[in-house]
XYZ file of N, CA and C in Angstrom:
453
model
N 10.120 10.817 -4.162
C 10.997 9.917 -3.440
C 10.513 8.484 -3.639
N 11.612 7.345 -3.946
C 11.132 6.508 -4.416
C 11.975 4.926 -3.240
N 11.111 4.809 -2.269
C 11.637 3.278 -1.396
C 12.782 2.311 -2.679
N 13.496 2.486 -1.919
C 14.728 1.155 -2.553
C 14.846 0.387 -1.819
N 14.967 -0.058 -0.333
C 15.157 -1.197 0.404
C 15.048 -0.966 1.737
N 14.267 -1.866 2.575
C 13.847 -1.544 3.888
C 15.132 -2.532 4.781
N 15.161 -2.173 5.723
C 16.103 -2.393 6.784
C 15.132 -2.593 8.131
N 14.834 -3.789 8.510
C 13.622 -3.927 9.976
C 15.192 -4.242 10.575
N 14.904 -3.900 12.077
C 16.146 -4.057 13.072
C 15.273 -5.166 13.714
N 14.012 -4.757 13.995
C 12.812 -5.356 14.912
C 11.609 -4.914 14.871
N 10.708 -5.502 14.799
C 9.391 -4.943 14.178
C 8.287 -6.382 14.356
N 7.202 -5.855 14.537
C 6.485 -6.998 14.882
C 6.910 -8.579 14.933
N 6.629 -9.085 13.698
C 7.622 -10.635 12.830
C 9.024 -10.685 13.008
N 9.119 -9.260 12.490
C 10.562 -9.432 11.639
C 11.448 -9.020 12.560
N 12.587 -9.595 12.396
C 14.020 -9.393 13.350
C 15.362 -9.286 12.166
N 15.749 -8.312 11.907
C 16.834 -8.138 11.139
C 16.644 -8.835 9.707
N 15.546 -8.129 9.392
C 14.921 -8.263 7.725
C 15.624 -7.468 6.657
N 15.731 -7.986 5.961
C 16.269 -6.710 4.554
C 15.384 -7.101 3.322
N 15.283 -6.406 2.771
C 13.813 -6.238 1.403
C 14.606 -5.138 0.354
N 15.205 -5.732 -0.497
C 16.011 -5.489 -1.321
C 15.055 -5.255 -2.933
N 15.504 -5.043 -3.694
C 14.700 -5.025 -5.277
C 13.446 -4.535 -5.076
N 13.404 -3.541 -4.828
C 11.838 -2.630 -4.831
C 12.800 -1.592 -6.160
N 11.406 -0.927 -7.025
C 11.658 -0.445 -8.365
C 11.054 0.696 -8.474
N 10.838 1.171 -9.360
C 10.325 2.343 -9.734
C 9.189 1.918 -9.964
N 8.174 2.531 -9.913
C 6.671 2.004 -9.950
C 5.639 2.037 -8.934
N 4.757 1.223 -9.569
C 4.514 0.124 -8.454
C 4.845 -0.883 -7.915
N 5.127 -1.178 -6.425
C 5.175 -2.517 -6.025
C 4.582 -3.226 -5.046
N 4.018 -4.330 -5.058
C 3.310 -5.205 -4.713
C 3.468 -6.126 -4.095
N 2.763 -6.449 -2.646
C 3.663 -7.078 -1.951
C 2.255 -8.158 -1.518
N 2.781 -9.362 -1.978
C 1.334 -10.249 -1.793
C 1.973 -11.610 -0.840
N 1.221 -12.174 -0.844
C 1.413 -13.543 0.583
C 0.408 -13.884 0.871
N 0.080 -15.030 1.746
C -0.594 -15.648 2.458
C -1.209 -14.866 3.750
N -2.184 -15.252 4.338
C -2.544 -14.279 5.441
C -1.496 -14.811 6.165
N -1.184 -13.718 7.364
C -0.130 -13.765 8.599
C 1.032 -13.981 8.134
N 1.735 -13.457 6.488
C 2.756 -13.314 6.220
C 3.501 -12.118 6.775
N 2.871 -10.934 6.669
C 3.588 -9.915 7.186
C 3.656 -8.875 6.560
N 2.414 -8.744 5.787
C 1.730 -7.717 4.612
C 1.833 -6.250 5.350
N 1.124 -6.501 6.084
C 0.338 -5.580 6.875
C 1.369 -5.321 7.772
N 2.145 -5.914 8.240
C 3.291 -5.247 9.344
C 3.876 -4.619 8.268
N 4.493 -4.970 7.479
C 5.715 -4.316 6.655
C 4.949 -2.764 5.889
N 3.852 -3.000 6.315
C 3.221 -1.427 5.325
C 3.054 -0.714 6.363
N 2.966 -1.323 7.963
C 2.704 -0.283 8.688
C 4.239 0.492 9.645
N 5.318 -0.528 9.272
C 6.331 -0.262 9.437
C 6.825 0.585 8.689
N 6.815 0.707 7.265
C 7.141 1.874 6.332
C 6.342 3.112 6.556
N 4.839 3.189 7.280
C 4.154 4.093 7.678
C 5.342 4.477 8.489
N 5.347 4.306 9.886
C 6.339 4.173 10.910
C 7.334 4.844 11.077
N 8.324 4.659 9.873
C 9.569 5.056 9.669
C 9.167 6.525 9.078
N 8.599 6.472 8.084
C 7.897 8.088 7.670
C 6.990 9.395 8.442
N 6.156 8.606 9.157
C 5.508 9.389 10.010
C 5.657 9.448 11.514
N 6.339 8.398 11.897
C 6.641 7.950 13.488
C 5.675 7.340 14.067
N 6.052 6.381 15.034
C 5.581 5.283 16.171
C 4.659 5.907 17.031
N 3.358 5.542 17.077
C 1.921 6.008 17.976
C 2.601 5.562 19.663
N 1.838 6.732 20.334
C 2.130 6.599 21.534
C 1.525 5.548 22.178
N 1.770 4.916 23.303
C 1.750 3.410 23.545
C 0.152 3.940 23.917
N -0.540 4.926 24.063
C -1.712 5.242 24.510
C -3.025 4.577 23.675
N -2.563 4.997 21.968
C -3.279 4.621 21.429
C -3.712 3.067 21.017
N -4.969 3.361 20.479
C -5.369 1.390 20.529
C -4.493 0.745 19.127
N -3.796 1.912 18.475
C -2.546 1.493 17.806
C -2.111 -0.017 17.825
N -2.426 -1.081 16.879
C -0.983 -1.967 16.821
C 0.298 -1.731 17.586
N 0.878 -1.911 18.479
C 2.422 -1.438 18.573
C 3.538 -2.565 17.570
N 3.080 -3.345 17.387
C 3.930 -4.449 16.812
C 5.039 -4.573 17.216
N 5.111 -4.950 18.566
C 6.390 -5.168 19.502
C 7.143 -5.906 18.878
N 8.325 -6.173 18.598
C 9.464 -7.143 18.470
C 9.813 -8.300 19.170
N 8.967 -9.001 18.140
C 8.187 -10.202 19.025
C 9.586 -11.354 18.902
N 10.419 -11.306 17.979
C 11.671 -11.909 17.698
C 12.853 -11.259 18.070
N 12.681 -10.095 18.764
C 14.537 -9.264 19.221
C 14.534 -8.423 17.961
N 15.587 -7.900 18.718
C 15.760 -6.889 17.755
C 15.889 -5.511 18.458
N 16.427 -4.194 18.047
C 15.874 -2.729 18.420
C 15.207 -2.481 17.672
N 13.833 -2.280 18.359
C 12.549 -1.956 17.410
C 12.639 -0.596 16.558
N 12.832 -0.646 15.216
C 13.088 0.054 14.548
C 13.423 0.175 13.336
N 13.844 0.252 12.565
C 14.969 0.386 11.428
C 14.966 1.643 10.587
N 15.532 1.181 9.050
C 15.819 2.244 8.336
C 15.205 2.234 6.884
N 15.318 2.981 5.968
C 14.743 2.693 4.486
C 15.549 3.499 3.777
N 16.376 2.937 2.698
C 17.311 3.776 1.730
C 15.964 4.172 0.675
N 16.183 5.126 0.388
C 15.087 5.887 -0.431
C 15.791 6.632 -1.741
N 15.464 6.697 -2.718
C 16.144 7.673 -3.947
C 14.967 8.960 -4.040
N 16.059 10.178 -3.730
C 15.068 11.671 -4.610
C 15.055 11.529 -5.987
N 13.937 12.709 -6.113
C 14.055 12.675 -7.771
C 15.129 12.957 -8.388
N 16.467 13.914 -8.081
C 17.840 13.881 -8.295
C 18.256 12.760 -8.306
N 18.429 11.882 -8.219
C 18.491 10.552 -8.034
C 19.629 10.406 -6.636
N 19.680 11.322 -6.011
C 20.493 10.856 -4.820
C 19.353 9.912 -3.662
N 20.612 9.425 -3.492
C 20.176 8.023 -2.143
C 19.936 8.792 -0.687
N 19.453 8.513 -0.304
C 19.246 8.816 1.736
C 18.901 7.451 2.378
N 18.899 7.909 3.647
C 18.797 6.573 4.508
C 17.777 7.411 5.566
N 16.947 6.640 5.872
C 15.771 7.401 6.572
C 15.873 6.533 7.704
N 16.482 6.657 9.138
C 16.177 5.821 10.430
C 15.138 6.608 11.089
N 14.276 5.478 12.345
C 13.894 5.700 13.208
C 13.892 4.711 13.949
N 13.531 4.930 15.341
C 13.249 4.086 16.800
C 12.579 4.743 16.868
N 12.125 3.856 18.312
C 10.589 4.082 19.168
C 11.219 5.474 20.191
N 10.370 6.448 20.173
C 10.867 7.193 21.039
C 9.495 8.632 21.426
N 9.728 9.342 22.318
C 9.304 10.436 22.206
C 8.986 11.269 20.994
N 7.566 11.681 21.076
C 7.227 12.142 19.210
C 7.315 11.432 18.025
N 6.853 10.226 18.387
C 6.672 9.152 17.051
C 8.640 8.924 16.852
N 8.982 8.646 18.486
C 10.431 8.644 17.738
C 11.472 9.265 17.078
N 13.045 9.157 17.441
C 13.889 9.993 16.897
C 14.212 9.779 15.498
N 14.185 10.078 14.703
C 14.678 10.408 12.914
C 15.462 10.741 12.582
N 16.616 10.159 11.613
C 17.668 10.790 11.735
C 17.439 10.372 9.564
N 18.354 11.399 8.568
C 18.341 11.413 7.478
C 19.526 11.388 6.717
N 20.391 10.325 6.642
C 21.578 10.438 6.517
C 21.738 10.412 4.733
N 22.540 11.846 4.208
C 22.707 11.990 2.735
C 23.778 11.924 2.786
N 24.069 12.216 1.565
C 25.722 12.150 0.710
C 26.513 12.975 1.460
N 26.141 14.510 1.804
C 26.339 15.564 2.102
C 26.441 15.621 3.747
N 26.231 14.690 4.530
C 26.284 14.824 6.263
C 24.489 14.182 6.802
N 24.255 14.659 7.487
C 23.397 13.927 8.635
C 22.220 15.077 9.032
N 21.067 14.604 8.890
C 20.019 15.487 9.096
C 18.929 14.776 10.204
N 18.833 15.589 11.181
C 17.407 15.032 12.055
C 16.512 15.464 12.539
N 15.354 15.189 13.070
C 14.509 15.769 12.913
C 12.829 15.509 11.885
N 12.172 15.898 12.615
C 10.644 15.591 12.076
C 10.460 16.746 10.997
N 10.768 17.514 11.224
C 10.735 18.910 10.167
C 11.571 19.045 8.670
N 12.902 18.545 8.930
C 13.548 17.707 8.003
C 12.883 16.748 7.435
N 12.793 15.261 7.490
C 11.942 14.560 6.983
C 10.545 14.935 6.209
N 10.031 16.077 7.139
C 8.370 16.778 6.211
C 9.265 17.505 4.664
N 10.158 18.349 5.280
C 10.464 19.048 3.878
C 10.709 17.772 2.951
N 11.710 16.623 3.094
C 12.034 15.664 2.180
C 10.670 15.022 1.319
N 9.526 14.629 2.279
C 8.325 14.297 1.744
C 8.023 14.587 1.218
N 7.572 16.695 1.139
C 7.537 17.411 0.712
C 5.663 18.195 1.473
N 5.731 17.372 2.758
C 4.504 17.932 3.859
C 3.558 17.782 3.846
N 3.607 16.168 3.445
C 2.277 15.497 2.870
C 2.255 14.780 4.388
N 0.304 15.015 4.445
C 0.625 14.089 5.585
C 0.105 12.949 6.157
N 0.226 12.166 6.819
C 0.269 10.208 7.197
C -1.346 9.914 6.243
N -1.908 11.115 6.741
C -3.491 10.431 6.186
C -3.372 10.420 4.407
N -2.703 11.678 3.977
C -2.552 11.550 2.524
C -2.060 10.045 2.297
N -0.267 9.938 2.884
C -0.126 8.735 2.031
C -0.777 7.546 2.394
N -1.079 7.488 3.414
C -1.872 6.388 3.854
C -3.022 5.984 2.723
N -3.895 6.730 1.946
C -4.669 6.561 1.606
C -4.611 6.556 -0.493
N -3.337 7.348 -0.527
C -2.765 7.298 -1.716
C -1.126 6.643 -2.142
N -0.669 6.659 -1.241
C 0.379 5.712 -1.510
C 0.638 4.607 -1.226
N 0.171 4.341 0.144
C 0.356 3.019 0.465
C -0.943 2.538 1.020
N -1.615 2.169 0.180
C -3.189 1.920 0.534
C -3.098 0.012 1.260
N -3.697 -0.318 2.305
C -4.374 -1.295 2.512
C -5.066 -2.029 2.022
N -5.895 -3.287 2.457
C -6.899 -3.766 2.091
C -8.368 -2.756 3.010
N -7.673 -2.712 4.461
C -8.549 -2.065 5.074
C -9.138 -0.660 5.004
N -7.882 0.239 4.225
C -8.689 1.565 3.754
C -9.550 1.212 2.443
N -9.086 0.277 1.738
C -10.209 0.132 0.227
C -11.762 -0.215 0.620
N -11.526 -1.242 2.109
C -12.627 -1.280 2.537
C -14.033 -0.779 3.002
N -13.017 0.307 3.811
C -13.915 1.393 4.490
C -14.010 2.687 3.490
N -13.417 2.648 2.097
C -13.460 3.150 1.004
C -13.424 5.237 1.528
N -12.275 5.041 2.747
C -11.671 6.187 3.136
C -10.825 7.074 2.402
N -10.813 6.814 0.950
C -9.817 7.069 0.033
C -9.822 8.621 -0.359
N -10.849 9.094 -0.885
C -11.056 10.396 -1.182
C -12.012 10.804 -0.114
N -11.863 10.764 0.834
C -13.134 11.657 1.928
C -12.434 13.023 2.921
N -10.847 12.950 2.749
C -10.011 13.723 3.556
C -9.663 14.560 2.815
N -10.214 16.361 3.586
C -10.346 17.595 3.197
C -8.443 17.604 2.193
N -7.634 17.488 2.905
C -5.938 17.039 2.537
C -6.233 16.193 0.830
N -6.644 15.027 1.268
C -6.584 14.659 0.113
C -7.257 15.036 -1.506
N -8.616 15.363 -0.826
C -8.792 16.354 -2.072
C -8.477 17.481 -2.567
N -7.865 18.141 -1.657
C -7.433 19.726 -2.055
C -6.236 18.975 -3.122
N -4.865 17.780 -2.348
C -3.536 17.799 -3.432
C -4.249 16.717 -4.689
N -5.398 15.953 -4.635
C -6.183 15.480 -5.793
C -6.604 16.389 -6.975
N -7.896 17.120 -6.438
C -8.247 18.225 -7.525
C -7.886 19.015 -7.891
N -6.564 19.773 -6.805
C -6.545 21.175 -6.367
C -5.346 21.415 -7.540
Protein backbone atom coordinates (compact mmCIF):
# COMPACT_ATOMS: atom_id res chain seq x y z
CA UNK A 1 0.00 0.00 0.00
CA UNK A 2 1.36 3.07 -1.16
CA UNK A 3 0.20 6.93 0.72
CA UNK A 4 -1.04 9.25 -2.19
CA UNK A 5 -2.34 12.25 -0.24
CA UNK A 6 -3.09 13.14 3.31
CA UNK A 7 -6.22 15.00 4.27
CA UNK A 8 -5.56 16.76 8.17
CA UNK A 9 -9.21 18.03 9.20
CA UNK A 10 -7.20 19.10 12.52
CA UNK A 11 -4.20 17.93 13.95
CA UNK A 12 -1.71 19.55 16.03
CA UNK A 13 -0.50 22.77 13.40
CA UNK A 14 -2.52 21.87 10.83
CA UNK A 15 -6.21 22.83 10.21
CA UNK A 16 -7.59 21.62 6.89
CA UNK A 17 -4.19 20.63 5.23
CA UNK A 18 -3.96 18.67 2.01
CA UNK A 19 -0.43 17.07 0.93
CA UNK A 20 -0.91 16.12 -2.49
CA UNK A 21 2.15 14.55 -4.89
CA UNK A 22 3.52 11.85 -2.67
CA UNK A 23 4.98 8.93 -5.24
CA UNK A 24 6.02 5.71 -5.34
CA UNK A 25 9.13 5.35 -3.42
CA UNK A 26 10.55 7.11 -1.12
CA UNK A 27 9.43 10.30 0.24
CA UNK A 28 10.94 12.84 2.16
CA UNK A 29 9.68 15.33 4.04
CA UNK A 30 12.31 17.99 5.25
CA UNK A 31 11.86 21.69 6.85
CA UNK A 32 13.02 23.78 9.36
CA UNK A 33 12.58 22.80 13.02
CA UNK A 34 8.81 23.45 14.22
CA UNK A 35 7.68 22.99 10.66
CA UNK A 36 5.56 20.09 11.24
CA UNK A 37 7.83 17.08 10.42
CA UNK A 38 7.13 15.30 13.24
CA UNK A 39 3.35 16.06 13.55
CA UNK A 40 2.63 14.99 10.04
CA UNK A 41 4.54 11.48 10.66
CA UNK A 42 2.81 11.05 13.78
CA UNK A 43 -0.48 11.84 12.28
CA UNK A 44 -0.03 9.23 9.47
CA UNK A 45 1.01 6.89 12.49
CA UNK A 46 -2.50 7.92 13.84
CA UNK A 47 -4.64 7.37 11.03
CA UNK A 48 -3.06 3.72 10.64
CA UNK A 49 -2.78 2.58 14.03
CA UNK A 50 -5.17 4.94 16.07
CA UNK A 51 -5.05 7.92 18.63
CA UNK A 52 -3.32 6.98 22.28
CA UNK A 53 -5.58 7.26 25.09
CA UNK A 54 -5.49 10.70 26.67
CA UNK A 55 -3.76 8.55 29.62
CA UNK A 56 -0.68 8.18 27.98
CA UNK A 57 2.35 10.70 28.20
CA UNK A 58 1.56 10.48 24.36
CA UNK A 59 1.80 13.85 22.36
CA UNK A 60 -2.00 14.34 21.85
CA UNK A 61 -1.42 17.09 19.29
CA UNK A 62 -4.64 18.83 19.98
CA UNK A 63 -5.98 21.03 17.19
CA UNK A 64 -4.42 23.86 18.13
CA UNK A 65 -6.01 25.81 14.89
CA UNK A 66 -9.83 24.12 14.68
CA UNK A 67 -10.66 21.73 12.98
CA UNK A 68 -12.25 17.92 13.80
CA UNK A 69 -9.28 16.36 14.98
CA UNK A 70 -8.70 13.88 12.52
CA UNK A 71 -8.60 13.19 8.93
CA UNK A 72 -8.11 10.86 6.09
CA UNK A 73 -5.29 9.37 3.63
CA UNK A 74 -6.14 8.17 0.00
CA UNK A 75 -3.78 5.26 -0.28
CA UNK A 76 -3.20 2.94 -3.59
CA UNK A 77 -3.08 -1.23 -3.17
CA UNK A 78 -0.84 -3.08 -5.05
CA UNK A 79 -3.89 -3.69 -7.57
CA UNK A 80 -3.64 -0.33 -8.02
CA UNK A 81 -7.06 0.46 -6.56
CA UNK A 82 -7.48 3.73 -4.44
CA UNK A 83 -9.06 3.68 -0.70
CA UNK A 84 -9.59 6.37 1.62
CA UNK A 85 -8.53 5.51 5.12
CA UNK A 86 -10.51 7.97 7.87
CA UNK A 87 -10.17 8.31 11.44
CA UNK A 88 -11.16 10.56 14.59
CA UNK A 89 -10.33 10.63 18.05
CA UNK A 90 -12.41 8.12 19.66
CA UNK A 91 -12.69 5.00 21.79
CA UNK A 92 -9.89 2.32 20.71
CA UNK A 93 -7.46 4.60 19.04
CA UNK A 94 -10.68 5.91 17.37
CA UNK A 95 -13.34 5.03 14.79
CA UNK A 96 -11.92 3.87 11.14
CA UNK A 97 -13.76 3.77 8.48
CA UNK A 98 -12.16 2.33 4.70
CA UNK A 99 -13.95 3.62 1.96
CA UNK A 100 -13.22 1.47 -1.63
CA UNK A 101 -14.56 1.39 -5.01
CA UNK A 102 -16.74 -1.45 -3.95
CA UNK A 103 -18.75 0.19 -0.61
CA UNK A 104 -17.49 1.07 2.91
CA UNK A 105 -15.49 -0.91 5.38
CA UNK A 106 -14.89 -0.27 9.25
CA UNK A 107 -13.25 -1.29 11.69
CA UNK A 108 -9.68 -1.99 13.24
CA UNK A 109 -9.63 -5.59 11.92
CA UNK A 110 -10.36 -4.43 8.44
CA UNK A 111 -7.67 -1.93 8.28
CA UNK A 112 -5.02 -4.86 9.92
CA UNK A 113 -6.04 -7.19 7.00
CA UNK A 114 -5.44 -4.05 4.43
CA UNK A 115 -1.89 -3.50 6.12
CA UNK A 116 -1.55 -6.85 6.00
CA UNK A 117 -0.99 -7.17 10.36
CA UNK A 118 1.98 -5.46 10.64
CA UNK A 119 2.21 -3.79 13.68
CA UNK A 120 2.68 0.23 14.87
CA UNK A 121 6.16 -0.87 16.25
CA UNK A 122 7.09 -2.61 12.84
CA UNK A 123 6.20 0.41 10.79
CA UNK A 124 7.24 2.76 13.08
CA UNK A 125 10.63 1.59 12.90
CA UNK A 126 10.72 0.47 9.17
CA UNK A 127 8.54 2.59 7.38
CA UNK A 128 8.23 5.61 8.76
CA UNK A 129 11.31 6.06 10.79
CA UNK A 130 12.06 9.38 12.81
CA UNK A 131 14.97 11.20 13.72
CA UNK A 132 14.20 9.96 17.24
CA UNK A 133 14.03 6.16 16.56
CA UNK A 134 17.54 6.46 14.47
CA UNK A 135 18.60 7.91 17.62
CA UNK A 136 17.83 5.57 20.18
CA UNK A 137 18.88 3.18 17.24
CA UNK A 138 15.47 1.06 18.18
CA UNK A 139 15.44 -0.16 14.66
CA UNK A 140 16.17 -3.84 14.68
CA UNK A 141 15.79 -4.71 18.51
CA UNK A 142 11.86 -5.77 18.19
CA UNK A 143 11.26 -9.62 18.42
CA UNK A 144 8.27 -8.46 15.28
CA UNK A 145 10.75 -6.84 13.49
CA UNK A 146 13.22 -9.35 13.15
CA UNK A 147 11.21 -12.33 12.65
CA UNK A 148 9.38 -10.11 9.11
CA UNK A 149 13.40 -8.89 8.54
CA UNK A 150 15.23 -12.28 8.57
CA UNK A 151 12.44 -14.54 8.77
Amino acid sequence: MQIREIHIDGFGIFTDKHITGLTSGINVIYGPNEFGKTTLLDFIRRILFGFPRISTSTNPYPAVHGGAYGGRMICELDSGERIIISRAQGVGGGPVTISTGSGELSGKDNLDNILGHITEKFYKNVYAISLDELQEVQSLQGEDIRNRIYG
